[in-house]
Coordinates of C-alpha atoms and ligand atoms in Angstrom, one line a residue:
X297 CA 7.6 27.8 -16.1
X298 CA 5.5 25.1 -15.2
X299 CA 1.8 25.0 -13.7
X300 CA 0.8 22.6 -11.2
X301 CA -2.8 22.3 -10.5
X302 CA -3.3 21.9 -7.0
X303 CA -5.9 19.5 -5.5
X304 CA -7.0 20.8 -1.6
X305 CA -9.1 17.9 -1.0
X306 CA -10.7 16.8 2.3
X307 CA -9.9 16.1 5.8
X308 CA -6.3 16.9 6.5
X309 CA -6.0 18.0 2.9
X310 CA -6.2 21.8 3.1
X311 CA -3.5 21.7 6.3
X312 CA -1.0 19.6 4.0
X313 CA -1.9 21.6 1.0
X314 CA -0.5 24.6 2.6
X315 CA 2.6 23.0 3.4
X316 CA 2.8 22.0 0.0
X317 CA 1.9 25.6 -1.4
X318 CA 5.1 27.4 0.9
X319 CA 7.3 24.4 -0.4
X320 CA 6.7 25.4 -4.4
X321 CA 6.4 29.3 -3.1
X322 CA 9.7 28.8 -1.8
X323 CA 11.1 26.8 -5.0
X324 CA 10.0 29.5 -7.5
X325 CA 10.7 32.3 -5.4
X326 CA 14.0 31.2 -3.9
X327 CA 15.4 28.7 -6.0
X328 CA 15.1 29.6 -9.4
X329 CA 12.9 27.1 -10.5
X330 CA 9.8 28.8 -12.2
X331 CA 6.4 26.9 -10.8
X332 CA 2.9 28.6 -11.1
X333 CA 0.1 27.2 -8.5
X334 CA -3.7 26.6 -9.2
X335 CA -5.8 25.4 -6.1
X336 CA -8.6 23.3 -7.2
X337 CA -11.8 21.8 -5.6
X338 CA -12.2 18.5 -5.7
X339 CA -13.8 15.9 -2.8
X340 CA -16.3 15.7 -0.1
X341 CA -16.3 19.9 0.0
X342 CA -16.7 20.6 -3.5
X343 CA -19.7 17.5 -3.2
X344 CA -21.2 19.7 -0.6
X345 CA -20.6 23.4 -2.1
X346 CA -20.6 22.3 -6.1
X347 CA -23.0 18.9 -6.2
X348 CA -19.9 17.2 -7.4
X349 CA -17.0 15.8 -6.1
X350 CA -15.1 16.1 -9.5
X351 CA -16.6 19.5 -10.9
X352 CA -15.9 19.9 -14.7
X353 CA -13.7 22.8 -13.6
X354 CA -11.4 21.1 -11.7
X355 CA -10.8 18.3 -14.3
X356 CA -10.2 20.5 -17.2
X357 CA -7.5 22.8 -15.5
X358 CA -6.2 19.8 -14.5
X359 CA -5.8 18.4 -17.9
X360 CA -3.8 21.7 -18.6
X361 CA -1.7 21.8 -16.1
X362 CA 2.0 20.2 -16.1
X363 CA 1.4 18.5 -13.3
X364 CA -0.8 17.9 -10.4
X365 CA -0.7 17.5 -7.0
X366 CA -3.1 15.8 -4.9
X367 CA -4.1 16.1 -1.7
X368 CA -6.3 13.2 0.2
X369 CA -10.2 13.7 0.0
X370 CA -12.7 12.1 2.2
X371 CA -15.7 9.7 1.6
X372 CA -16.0 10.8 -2.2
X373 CA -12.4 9.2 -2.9
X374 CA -14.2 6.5 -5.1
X375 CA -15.3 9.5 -7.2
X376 CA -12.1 11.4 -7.4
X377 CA -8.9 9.7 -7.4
X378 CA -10.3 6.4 -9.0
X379 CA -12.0 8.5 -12.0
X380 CA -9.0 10.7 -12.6
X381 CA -6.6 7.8 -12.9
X382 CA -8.8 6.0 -15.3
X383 CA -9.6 9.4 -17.2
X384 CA -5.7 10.4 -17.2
X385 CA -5.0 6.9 -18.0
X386 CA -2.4 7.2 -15.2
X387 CA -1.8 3.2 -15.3
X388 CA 1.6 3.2 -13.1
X389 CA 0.8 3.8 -9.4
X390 CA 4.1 4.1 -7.5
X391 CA 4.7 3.9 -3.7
X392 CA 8.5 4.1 -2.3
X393 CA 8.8 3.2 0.8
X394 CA 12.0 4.8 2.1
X395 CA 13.6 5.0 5.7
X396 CA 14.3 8.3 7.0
X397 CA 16.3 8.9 10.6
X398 CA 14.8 8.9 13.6
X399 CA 11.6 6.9 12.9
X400 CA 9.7 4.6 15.0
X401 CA 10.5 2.0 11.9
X402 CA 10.1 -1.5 12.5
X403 CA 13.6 -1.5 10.2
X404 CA 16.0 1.0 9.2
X405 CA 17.7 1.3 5.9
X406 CA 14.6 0.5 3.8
X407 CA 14.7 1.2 0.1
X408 CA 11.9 -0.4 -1.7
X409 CA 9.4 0.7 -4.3
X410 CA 5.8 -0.9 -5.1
X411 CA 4.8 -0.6 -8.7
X412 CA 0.4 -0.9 -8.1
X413 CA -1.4 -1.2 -11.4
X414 CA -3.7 1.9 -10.9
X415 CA -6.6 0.8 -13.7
X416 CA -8.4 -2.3 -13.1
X417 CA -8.8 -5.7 -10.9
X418 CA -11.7 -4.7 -8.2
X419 CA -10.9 -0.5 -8.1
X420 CA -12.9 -0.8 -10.8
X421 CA -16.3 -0.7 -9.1
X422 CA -18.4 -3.3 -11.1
X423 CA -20.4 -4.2 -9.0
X424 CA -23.7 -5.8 -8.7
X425 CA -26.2 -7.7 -6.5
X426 CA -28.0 -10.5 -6.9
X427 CA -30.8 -11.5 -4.8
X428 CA -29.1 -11.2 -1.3
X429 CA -25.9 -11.0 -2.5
X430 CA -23.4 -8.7 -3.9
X431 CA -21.0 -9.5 -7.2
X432 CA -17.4 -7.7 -7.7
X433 CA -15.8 -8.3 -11.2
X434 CA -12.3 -8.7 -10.8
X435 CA -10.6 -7.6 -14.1
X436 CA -7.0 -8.5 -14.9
X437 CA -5.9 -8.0 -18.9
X438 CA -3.1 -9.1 -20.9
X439 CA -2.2 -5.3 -21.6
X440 CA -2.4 -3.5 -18.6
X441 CA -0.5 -6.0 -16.8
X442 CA 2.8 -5.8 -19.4
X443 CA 2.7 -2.3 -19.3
X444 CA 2.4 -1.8 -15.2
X445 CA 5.4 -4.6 -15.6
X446 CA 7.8 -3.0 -18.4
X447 CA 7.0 0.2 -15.9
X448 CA 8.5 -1.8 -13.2
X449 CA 11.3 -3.4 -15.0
X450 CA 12.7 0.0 -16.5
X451 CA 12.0 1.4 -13.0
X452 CA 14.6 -1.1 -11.1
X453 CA 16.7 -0.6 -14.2
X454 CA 16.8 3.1 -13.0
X455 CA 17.5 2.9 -9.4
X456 CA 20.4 0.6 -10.4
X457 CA 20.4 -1.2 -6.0
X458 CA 19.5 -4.5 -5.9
X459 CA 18.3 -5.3 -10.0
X460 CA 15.3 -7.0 -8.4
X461 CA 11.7 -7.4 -9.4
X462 CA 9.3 -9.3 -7.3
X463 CA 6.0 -10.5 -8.9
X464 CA 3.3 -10.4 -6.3
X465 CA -0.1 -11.9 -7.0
X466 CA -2.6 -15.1 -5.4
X467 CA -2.2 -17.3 -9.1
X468 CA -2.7 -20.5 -7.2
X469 CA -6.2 -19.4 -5.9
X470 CA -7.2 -16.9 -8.5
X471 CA -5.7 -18.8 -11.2
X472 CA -7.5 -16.9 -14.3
X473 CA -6.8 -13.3 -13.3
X474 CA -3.7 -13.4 -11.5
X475 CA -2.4 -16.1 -14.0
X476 CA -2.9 -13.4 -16.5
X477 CA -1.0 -10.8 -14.6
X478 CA 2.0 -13.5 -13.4
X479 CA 2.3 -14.6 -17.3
X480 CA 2.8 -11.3 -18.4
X481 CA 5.3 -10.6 -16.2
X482 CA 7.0 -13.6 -17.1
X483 CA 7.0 -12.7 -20.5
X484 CA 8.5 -9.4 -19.6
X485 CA 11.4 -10.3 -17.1
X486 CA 12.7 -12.3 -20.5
X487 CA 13.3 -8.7 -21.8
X488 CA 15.5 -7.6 -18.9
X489 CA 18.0 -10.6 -18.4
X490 CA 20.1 -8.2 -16.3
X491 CA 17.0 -7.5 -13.4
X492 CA 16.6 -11.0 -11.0
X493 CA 13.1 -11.8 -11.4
X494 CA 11.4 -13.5 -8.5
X495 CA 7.4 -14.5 -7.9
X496 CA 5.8 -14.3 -4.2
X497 CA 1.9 -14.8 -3.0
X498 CA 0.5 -11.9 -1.6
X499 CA 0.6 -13.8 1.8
X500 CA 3.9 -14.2 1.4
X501 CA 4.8 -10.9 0.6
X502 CA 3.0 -9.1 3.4
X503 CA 4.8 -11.5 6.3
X504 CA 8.4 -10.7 4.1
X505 CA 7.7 -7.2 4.4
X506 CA 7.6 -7.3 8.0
X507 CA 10.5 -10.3 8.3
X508 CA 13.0 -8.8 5.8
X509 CA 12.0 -5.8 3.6
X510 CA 15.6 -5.0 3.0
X511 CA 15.3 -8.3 0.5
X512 CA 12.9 -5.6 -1.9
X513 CA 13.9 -3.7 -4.7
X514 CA 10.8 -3.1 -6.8
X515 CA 7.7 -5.1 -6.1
X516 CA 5.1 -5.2 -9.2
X517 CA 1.6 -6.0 -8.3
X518 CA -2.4 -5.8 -9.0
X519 CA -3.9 -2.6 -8.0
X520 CA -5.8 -3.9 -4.6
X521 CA -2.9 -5.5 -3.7
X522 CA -1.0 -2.9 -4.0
X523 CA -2.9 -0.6 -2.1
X524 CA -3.0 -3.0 1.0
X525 CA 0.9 -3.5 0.5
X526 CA 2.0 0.1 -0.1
X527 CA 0.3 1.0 3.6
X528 CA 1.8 -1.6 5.3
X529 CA 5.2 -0.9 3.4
X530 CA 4.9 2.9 4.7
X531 CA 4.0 1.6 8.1
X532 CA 7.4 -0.6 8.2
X533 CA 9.8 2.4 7.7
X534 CA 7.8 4.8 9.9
X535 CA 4.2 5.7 9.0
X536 CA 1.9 7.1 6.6
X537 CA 2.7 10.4 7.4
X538 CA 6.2 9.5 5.7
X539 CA 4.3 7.9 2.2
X540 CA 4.6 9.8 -1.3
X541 CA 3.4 8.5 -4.4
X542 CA 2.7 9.0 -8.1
X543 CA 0.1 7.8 -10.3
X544 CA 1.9 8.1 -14.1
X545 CA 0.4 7.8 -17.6
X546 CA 2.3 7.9 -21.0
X547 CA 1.7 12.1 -21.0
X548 CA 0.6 13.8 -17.5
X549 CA 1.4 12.5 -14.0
X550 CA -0.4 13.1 -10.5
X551 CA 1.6 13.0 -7.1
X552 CA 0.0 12.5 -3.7
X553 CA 0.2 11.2 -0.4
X554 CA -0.2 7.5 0.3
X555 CA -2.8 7.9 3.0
X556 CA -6.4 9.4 3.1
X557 CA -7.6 12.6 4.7
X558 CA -7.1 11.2 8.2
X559 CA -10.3 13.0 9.6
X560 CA -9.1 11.9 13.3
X561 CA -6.4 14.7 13.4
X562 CA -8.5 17.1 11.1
X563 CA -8.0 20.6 12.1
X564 CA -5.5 19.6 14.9
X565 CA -2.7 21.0 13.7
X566 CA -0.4 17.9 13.9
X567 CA -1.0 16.6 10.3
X568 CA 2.7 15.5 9.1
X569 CA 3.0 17.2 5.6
X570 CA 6.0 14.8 4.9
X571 CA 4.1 12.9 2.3
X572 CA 2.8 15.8 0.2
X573 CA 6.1 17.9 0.1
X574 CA 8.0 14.2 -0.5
X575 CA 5.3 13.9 -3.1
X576 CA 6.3 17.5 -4.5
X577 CA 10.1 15.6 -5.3
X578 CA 8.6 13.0 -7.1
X579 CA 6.8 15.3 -9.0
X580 CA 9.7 17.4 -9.8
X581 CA 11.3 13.8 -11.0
X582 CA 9.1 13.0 -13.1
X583 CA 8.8 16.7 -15.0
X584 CA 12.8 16.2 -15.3
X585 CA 12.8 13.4 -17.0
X586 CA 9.7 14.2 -19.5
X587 CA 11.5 17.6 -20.1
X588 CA 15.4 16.7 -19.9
X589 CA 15.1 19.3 -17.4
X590 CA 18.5 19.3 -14.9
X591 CA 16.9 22.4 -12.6
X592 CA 14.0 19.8 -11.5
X593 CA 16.0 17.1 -10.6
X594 CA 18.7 19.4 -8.6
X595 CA 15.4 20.9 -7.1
X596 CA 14.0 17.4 -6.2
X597 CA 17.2 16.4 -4.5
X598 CA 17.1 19.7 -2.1
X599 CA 13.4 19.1 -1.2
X600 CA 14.5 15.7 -0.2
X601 CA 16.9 16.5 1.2
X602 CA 15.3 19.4 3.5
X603 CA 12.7 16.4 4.8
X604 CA 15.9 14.3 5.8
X605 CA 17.7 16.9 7.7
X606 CA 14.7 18.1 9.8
X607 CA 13.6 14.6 10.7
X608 CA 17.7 13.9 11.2
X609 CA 17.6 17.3 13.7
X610 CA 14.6 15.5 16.0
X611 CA 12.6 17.9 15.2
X612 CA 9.1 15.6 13.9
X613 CA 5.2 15.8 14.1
X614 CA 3.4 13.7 16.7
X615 CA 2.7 10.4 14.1
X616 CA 6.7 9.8 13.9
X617 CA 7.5 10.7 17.8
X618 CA 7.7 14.6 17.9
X619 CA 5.7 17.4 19.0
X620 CA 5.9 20.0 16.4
X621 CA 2.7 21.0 14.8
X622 CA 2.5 21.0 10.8
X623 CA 3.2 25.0 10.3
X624 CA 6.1 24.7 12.7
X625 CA 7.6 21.4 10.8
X626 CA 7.0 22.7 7.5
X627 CA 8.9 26.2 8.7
X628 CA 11.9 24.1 9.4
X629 CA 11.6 22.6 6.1
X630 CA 11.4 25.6 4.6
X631 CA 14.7 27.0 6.1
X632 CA 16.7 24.1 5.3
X633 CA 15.7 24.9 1.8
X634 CA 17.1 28.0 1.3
Ligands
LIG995 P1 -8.0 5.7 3.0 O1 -8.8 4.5 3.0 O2 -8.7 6.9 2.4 O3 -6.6 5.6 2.6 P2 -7.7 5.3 5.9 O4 -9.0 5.0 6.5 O5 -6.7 4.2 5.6 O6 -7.9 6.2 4.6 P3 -6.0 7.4 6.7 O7 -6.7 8.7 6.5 O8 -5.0 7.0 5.6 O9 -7.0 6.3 6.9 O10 -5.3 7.4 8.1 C1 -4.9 6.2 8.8 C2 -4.2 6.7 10.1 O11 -3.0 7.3 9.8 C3 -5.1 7.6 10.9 O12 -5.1 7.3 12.2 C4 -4.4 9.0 10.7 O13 -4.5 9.8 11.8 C5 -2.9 8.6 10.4 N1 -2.4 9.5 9.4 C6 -2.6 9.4 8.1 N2 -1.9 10.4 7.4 C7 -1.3 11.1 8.4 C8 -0.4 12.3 8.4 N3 -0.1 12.9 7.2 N4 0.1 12.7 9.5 C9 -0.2 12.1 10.7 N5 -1.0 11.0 10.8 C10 -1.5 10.5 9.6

């Protein structure tokens, strides 16, 4: 059995979230894989209804839990997502970008990963003002940056496609801090003679990822960056409603979607839970591999799989071209699990 603690969050959040909650209702009920379910405040809501947007509650179920699964909150992000990675020490913050069928995808058969170091450059929030001006500290070390780059390394080991690791960073104008981050990826390529190792500017890499993302394999970058890159990267193969991802430490993990709570379409109905549930087979990944656990990964591949036949069918939510609302999509989902 394992227990996920289950982040509602803001905006969108609670829609997705119950998406997310029939998925692993379905899983441990239908397909023998044994998954309890905490929901947890956490966000703009428990700001308003706790005087906290991470209540002590939350974070220490969290910390027992397995797992957890985040949805998106609103204007108290900084105070959520940013804390809890640096807390968790979840220092590997990974964004596939994948292409399904039948998206409105600038390019089809898209397989790329970004690899955004989740714990420091300016996410940090040191900042100060001076006079009539403001001051961000932009930290880069020596250790963070090896470790978000053996992450990488072992990671396009893993996926065994192209052996590729692109370095992405701005060393020519930011020549301390990104000359930090380039060297130690440097240092680290020399350990994997059998992944190509390539360097890019930023600037570079966000015209490539329009010109030819099929050139990517794993991209390894600085945590701003990364952020800016994995949105445009989702918005390549078809949209943000499409974009899982994982933030991973040495010991505890936390999956959620790309994108933010997307008050816009709040309570509309048409909120594509594609990210959370795609962020449920990540999650399912990453507790096969910690426990040597086959059921998970089996499980992963079927929860994939169930996203890529619906979208295949036609059947979508309004962001990717279709008309179905989010209870209706994740219905279909649910049927082609089972
Ligand atoms: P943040 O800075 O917190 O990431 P943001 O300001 O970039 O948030 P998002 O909330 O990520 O904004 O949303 C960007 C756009 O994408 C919005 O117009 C929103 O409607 C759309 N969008 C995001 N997620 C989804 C989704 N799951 N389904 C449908 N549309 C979405």
């Amino acid at each position: 059995m394992y227990h996920i603690s289950l982040i509602t969050g803001d905006g969108i959040g609670p829609e997705i979230s119950e998406s997310a909650i029939s998925v692993l209702e379905t899983i441990n009920d239908k397909l023998g894989l044994k998954l309890s379910v905490e929901t947890l405040l956490a966000g703009d809501t428990a700001l308003k209804k706790i005087g906290k947007a991470l209540p002590d509650e939350t974070l220490d179920s969290v910390k027992k839990s397995d797992a957890c699964l985040k949805a998106p909150v609103g204007e108290s992000a900084a105070d959520v997502i940013v804390v809890l990675r640096r807390m968790l020490d979840l220092y590997a913050n990974i964004r596939p970008a994948k292409s399904y069928p039948n998206m409105p995808a600038l390019k089809d058969n898209i397989d790329l990963v970004i690899a955004r170091e989740n714990t420091e450059d300016l996410y940090t929030g040191a900042e100060f003002e001076i006079d009539n001006a403001a001051v961000a500290m932009r930290i880069i070390s020596d250790p963070a940056s090896r470790r978000i780059a053996k992450y990488a390394f072992s990671l396009a080991k893993q996926r065994n496609q192209k052996k590729k690791v692109t370095c992405v960073h701005k060393s020519n104008v930011m020549r301390k801090t990104d000359g930090i981050f380039a060297k130690a990826c440097s240092e680290v390529a020399k350990n994997y003679p059998d992944i190509k190792f390539e360097q890019m500017y930023v600037d570079a890499c966000a015209m490539n990822l329009i010109r030819q993302p099929e050139e990517f394999d794993v991209i390894v970058t600085t945590n701003l960056f990364g952020d800016i890159l994995s949105d445009e990267a989702a918005q390549v193969v078809g949209g943000l409603g499409m974009a899982p991802a994982a933030n991973i430490g040495d010991n505890f993990a936390l999956f959620e979607p790309v994108h933010g709570a997307a008050f816009d379409i709040a309570g509309k109905h048409i909120a594509n839970p594609s990210s959370f549930v795609l962020s449920i087979k990540m999650m399912l990944d990453w507790l096969g591999a910690k426990n040597n656990d086959k059921k998970c990964f089996e499980v992963a591949k079927k929860v994939e799989s169930a996203v890529y036949d619906v979208v295949k069918s036609g059947s979508k939510t309004k962001d990717i071209g279709g008309n179905k609302t989010t209870s209706e999509f994740t219905a279909e989902i649910i049927r082609k699990l089972i």
